[in-house]
Short mmCIF file of C-alpha atoms in Angstrom, two decimals:
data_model
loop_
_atom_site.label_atom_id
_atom_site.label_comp_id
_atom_site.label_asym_id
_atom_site.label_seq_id
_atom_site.Cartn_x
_atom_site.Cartn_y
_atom_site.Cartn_z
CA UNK A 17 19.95 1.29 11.37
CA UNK A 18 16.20 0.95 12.34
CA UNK A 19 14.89 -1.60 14.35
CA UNK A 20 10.86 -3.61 15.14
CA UNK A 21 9.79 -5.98 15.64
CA UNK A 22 8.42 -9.38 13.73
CA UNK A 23 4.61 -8.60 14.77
CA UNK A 24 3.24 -11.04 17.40
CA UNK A 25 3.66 -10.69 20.97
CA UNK A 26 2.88 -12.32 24.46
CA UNK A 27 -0.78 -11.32 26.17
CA UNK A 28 -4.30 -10.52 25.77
CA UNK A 29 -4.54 -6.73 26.41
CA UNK A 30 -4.10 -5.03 23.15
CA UNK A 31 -4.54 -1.44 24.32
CA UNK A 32 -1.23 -2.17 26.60
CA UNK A 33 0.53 -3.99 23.79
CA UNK A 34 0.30 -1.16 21.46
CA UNK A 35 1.49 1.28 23.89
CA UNK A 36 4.60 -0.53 24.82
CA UNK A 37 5.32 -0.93 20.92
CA UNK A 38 4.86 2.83 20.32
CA UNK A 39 6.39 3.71 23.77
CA UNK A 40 9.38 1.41 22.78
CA UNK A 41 10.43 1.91 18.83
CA UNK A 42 11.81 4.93 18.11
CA UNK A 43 10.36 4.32 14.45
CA UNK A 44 9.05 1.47 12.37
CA UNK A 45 6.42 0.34 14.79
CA UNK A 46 4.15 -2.69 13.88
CA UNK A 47 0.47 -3.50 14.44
CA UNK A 48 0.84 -5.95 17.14
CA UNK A 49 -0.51 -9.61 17.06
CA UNK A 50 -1.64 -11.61 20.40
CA UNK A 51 -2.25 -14.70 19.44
CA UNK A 52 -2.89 -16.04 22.73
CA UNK A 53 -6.48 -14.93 22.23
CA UNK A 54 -7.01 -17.04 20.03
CA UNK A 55 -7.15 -18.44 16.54
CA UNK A 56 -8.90 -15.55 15.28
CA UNK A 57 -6.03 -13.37 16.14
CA UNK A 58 -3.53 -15.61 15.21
CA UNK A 59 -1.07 -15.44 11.92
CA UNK A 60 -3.34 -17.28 9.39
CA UNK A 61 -6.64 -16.31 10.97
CA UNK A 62 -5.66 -12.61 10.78
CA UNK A 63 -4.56 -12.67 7.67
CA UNK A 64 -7.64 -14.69 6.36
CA UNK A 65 -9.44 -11.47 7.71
CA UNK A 66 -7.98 -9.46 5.11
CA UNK A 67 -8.92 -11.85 1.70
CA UNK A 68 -11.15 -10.12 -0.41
CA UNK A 69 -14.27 -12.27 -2.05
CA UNK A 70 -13.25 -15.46 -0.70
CA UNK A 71 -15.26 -16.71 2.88
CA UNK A 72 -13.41 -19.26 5.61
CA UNK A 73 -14.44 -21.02 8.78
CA UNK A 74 -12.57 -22.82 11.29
CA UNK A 75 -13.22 -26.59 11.18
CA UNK A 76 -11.91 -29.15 13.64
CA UNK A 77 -8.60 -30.04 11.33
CA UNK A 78 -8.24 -26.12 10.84
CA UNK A 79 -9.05 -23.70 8.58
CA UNK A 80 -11.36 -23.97 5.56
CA UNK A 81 -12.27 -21.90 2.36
CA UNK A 82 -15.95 -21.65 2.28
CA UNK A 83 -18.78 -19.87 -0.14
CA UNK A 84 -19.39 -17.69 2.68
CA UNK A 85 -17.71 -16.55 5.85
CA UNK A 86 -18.80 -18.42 9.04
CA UNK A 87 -18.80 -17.48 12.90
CA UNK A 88 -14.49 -17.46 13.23
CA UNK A 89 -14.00 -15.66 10.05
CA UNK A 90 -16.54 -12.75 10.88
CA UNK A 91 -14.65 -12.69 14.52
CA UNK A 92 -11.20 -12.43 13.22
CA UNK A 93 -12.25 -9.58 10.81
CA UNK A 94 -14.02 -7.66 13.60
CA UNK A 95 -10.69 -8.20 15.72
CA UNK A 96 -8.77 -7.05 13.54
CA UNK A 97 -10.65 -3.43 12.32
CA UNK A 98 -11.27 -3.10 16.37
CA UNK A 99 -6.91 -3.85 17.10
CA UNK A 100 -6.72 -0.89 14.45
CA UNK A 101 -8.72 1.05 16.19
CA UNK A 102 -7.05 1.16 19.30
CA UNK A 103 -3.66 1.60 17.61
CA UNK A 104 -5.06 4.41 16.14
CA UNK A 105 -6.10 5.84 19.23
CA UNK A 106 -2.88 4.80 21.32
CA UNK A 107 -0.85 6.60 18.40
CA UNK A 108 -2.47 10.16 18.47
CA UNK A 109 -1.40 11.11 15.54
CA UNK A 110 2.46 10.02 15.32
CA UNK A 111 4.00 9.78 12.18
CA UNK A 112 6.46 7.47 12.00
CA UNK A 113 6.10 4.57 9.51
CA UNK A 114 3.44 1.73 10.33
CA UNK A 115 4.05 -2.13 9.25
CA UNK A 116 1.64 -4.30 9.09
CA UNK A 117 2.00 -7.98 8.67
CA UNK A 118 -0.36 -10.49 7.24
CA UNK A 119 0.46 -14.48 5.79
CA UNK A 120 1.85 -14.84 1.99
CA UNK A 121 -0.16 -17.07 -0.52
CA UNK A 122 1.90 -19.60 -0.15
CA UNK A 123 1.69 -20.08 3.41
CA UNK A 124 -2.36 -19.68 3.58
CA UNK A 125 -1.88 -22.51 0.55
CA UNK A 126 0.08 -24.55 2.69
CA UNK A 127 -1.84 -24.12 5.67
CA UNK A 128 -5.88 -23.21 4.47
CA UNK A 129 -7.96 -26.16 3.52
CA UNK A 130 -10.50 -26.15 0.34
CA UNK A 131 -14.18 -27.37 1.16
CA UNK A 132 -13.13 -31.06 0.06
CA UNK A 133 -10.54 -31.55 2.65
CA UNK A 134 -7.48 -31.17 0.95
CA UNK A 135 -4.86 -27.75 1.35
CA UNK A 136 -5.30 -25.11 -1.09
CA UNK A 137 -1.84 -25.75 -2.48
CA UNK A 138 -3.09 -29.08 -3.58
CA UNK A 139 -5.53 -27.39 -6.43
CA UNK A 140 -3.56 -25.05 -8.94
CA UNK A 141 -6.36 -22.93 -9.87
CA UNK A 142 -7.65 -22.89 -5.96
CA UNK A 143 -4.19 -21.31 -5.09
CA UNK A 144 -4.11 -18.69 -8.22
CA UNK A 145 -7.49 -17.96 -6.88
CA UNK A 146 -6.60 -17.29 -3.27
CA UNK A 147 -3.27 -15.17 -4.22
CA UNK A 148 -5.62 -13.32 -6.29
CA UNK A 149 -8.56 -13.29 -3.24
CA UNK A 150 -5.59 -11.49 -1.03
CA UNK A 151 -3.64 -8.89 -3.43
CA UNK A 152 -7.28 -7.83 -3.97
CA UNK A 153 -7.50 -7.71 0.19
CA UNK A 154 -4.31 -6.22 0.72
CA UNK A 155 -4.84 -3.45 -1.19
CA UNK A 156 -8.40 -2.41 0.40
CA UNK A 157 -6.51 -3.42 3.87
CA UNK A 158 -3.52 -0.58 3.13
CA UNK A 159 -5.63 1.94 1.68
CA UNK A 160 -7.80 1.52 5.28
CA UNK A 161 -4.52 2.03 7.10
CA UNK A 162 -3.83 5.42 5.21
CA UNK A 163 -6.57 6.63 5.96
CA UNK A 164 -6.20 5.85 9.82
CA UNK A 165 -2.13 6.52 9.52
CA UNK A 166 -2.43 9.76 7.22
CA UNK A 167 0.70 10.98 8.01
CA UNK A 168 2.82 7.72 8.01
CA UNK A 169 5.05 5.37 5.68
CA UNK A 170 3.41 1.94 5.68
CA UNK A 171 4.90 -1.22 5.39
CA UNK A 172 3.63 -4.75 4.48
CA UNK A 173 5.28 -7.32 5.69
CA UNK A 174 4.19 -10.58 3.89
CA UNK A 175 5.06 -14.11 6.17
CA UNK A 176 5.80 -16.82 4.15
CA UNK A 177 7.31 -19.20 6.91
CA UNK A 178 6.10 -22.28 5.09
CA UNK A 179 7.46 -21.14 1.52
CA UNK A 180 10.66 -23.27 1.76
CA UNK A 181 8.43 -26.30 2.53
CA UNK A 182 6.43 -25.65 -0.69
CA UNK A 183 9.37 -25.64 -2.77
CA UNK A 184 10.83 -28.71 -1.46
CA UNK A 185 7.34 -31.14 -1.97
CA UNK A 186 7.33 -31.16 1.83
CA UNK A 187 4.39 -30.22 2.98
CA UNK A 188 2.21 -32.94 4.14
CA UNK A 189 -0.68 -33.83 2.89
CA UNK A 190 -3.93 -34.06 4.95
CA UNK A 191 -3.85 -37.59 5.57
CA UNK A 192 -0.26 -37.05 7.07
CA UNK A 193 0.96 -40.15 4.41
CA UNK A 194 2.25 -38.07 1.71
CA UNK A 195 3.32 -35.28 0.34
CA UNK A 196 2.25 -32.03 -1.80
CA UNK A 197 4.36 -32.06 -5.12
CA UNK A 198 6.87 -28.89 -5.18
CA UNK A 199 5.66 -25.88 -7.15
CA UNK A 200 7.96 -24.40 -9.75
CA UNK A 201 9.66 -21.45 -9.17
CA UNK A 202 8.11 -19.63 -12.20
CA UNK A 203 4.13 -20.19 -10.30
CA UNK A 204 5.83 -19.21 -6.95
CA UNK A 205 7.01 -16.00 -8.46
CA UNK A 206 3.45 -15.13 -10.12
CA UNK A 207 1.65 -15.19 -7.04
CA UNK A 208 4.53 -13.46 -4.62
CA UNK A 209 4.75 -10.80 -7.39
CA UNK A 210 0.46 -10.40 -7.21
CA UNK A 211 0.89 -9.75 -3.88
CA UNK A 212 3.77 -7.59 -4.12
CA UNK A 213 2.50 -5.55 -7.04
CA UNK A 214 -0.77 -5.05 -5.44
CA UNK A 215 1.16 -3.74 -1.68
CA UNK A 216 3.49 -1.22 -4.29
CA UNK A 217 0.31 0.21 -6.21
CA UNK A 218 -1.60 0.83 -2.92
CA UNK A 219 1.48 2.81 -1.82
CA UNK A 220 2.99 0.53 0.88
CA UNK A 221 6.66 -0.91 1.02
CA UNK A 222 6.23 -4.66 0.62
CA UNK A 223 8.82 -7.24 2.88
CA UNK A 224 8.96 -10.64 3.08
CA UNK A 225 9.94 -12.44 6.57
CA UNK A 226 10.86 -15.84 6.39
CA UNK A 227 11.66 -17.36 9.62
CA UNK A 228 13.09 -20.86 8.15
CA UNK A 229 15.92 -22.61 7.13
CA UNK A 230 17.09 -22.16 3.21
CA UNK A 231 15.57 -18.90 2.54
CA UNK A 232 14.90 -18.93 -1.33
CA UNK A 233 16.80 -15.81 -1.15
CA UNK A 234 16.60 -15.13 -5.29
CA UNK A 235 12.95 -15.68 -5.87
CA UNK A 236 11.63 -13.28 -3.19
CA UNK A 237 14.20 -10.78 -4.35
CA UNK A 238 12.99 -11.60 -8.23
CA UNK A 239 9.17 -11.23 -7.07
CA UNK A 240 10.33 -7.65 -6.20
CA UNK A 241 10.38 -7.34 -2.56
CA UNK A 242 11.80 -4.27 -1.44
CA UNK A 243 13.41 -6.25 1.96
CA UNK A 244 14.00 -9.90 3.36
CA UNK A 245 13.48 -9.87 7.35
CA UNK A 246 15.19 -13.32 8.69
CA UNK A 247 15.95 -15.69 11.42
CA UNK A 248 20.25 -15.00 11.28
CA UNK A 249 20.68 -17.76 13.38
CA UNK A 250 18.79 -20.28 10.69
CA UNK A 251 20.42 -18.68 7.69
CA UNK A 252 24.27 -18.96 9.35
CA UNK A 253 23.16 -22.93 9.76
CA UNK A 254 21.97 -22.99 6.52
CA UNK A 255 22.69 -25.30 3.49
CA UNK A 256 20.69 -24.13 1.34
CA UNK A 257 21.56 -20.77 -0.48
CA UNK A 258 24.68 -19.27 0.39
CA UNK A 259 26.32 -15.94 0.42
CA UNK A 260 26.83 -15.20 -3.16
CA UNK A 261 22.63 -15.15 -3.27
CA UNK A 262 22.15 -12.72 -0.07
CA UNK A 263 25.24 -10.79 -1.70
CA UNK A 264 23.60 -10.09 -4.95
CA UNK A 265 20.11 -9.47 -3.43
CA UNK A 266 21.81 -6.88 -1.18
CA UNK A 267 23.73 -5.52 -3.77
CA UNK A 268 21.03 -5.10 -6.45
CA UNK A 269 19.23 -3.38 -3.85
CA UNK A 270 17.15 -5.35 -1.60
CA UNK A 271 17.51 -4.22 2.31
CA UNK A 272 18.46 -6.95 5.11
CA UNK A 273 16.18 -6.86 8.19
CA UNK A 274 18.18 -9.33 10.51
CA UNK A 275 16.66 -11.17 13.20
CA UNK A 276 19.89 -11.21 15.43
CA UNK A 277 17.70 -11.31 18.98
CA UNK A 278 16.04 -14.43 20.65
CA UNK A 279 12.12 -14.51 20.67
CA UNK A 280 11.50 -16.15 23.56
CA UNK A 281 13.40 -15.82 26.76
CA UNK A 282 16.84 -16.86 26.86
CA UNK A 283 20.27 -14.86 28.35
CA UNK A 284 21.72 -12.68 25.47
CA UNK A 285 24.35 -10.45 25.34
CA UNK A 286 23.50 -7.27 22.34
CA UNK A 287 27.09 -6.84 22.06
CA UNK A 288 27.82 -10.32 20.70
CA UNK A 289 24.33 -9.76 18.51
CA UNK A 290 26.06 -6.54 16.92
CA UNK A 291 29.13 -8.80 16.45
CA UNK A 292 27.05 -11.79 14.19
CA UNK A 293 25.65 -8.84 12.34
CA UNK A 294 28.94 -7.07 11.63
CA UNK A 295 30.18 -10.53 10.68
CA UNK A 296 27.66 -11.74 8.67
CA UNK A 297 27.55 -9.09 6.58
CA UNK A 298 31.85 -8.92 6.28
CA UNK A 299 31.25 -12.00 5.06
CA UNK A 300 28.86 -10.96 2.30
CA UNK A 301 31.75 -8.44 1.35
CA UNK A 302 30.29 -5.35 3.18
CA UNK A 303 31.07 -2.97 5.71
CA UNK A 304 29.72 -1.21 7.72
CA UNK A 305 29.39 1.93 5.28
CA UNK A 306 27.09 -0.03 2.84
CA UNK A 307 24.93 -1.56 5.21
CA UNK A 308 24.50 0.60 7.86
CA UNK A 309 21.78 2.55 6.59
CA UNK A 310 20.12 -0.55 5.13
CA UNK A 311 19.59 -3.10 8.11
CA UNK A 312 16.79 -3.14 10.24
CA UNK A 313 17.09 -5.07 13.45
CA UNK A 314 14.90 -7.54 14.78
CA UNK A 315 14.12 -10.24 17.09
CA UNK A 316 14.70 -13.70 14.96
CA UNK A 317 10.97 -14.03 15.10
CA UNK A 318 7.34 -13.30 16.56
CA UNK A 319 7.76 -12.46 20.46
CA UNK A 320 4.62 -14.48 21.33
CA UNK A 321 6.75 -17.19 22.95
CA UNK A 322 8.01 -14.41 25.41
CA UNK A 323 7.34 -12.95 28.48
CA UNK A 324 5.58 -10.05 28.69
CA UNK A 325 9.17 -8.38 30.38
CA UNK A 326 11.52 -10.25 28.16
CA UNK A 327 9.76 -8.93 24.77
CA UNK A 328 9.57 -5.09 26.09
CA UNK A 329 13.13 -5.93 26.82
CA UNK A 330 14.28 -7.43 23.15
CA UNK A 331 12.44 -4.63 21.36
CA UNK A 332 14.26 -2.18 23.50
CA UNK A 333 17.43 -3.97 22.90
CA UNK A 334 16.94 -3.58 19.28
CA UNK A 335 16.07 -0.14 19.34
CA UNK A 336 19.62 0.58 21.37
CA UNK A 337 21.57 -1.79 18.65
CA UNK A 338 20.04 0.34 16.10
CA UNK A 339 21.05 3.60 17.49
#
């Protein structure tokens, strides 16, 4: 087993947050996210950063797709190449494999408002084009980290938090009266699979890390992820999906990357969080010999919640569960 973590984490300094990732994973180490500096470093800001002939701005209510990229948008892209930079620095070289993470078209549709007020997701063409504004992105954005990461895997982890939300018409609308009609599962395949093809022909590993209830387990392993990272505790309570779906996504090859630690800071025992694992998976119908090499663990999501101690302390956790 490997283990990482989900990206984000608590703090400001990013020069010490890098360090503690690298000095802490064995392998698998992620580009670190601190969203307490604000909403330029945060999930959909950052990942807004990476779009690719589409401009944004942060408005009052959020933010907003644009002709042009204002003040926030130029700030979170600067960020971002400068939080690169120092990783680059802090990791002199090392070459185990880098992951990345950056916000699925779904949940920037869900989330990212068009000039008119509305979400993205409310204007079909206005979500095809965004999907199409960050496979574009994504590849550019990998092909930068290979040439800062020469030696190492990559791996793109696409966050798609908000994707079960989509799919069930439950995202509200801006007026916070209705409703966004669901999206059928052929369109939410489309644009996951853009995004995935475009991650695979830049030469990264794309994952998907869903940190909800009812995981839509068979359409992220049909858009061709390579690996579903997850919140255990949501998917043991969940009533969506069940175990023949996880089953036959593991089976036909897709890896598990189970979030099995807390996030923010609670008492936990890493024995009993080897125990869910081993029994979540028995009850798949594996053992340990068909898993083992095949689960990465995790905490069950972003650290950002945490203390500074408690997340050095989960990632280190998950490095000796792994082991």
């Amino acid at each position: 087993m490997r283990a990482t973590g989900i990206g984000s984490l608590p703090g400001e300094d990013y020069a010490e947050s890098a360090a503690m990732v690298l000095g802490t994973l064995d392998d698998l180490v992620f580009v670190p996210e601190l969203p307490a500096r604000g909403v330029a470093a945060q999930m959909v800001g950052r990942s807004l950063a990476v779009l690719d002939g589409l401009g944004a701005d942060l408005q009052p209510a959020g933010w907003r797709l644009l002709d042009a990229s204002g003040v926030d948008h130029r700030r979170a892209r600067s960020l971002l190449a400068q939080d690169l930079d120092v990783l680059e620095e802090v990791a002199q070289d090392r070459e185990g494999t880098v992951k990345q993470q950056v916000a699925g078209p779904w949940t920037l549709a869900a989330t990212v408002e068009l000039q008119r007020g509305e979400k993205v997701l409310s204007d079909h063409g206005a979500r095809r084009d965004l999907a199409h504004a960050l496979a574009s992105g994504v590849s550019d954005h990998v092909a930068s980290l290979r040439r800062r990461f020469p030696r190492s895997p990559l791996v793109l982890q696409v966050d798609e938090p908000a994707l079960p939300a989509v799919l069930a018409a439950q995202v509200p609308t801006s007026s916070g009266f209705g409703r966004y009609r669901t999206v059928d599962q052929p369109e939410a395949d489309a644009l996951l699979r853009l995004v995935v093809d475009a991650v695979r022909d830049a030469g990264a590993t794309p994952v998907v890390h869903c940190c909800a209830p009812a995981v839509p387990v068979s359409l992220l392993h049909g858009a061709g992820f390579d690996a579903i990272a997850f919140d255990l505790g949501l998917v043991e309570a969940a009533t969506g999906e069940g175990a023949d779906a996880w089953a036959e996504a593991f089976e036909a090859g897709m890896d598990l990357w189970i979030g099995a630690l807390p996030s923010t800071d609670v008492a936990f025992d890493p024995a009993a969080a080897r125990r869910r694992i081993e029994d979540w998976t028995g009850r798949l119908g594996f053992g340990e010999d068909a898993w083992h090499d095949r689960v990465v663990v995790t905490p069950a999501c972003g650290l950002a919640g945490a203390s500074p101690g408690f997340a050095r302390r989960v990632l280190a956790e998950a490095v000796g569960l792994a082991r």
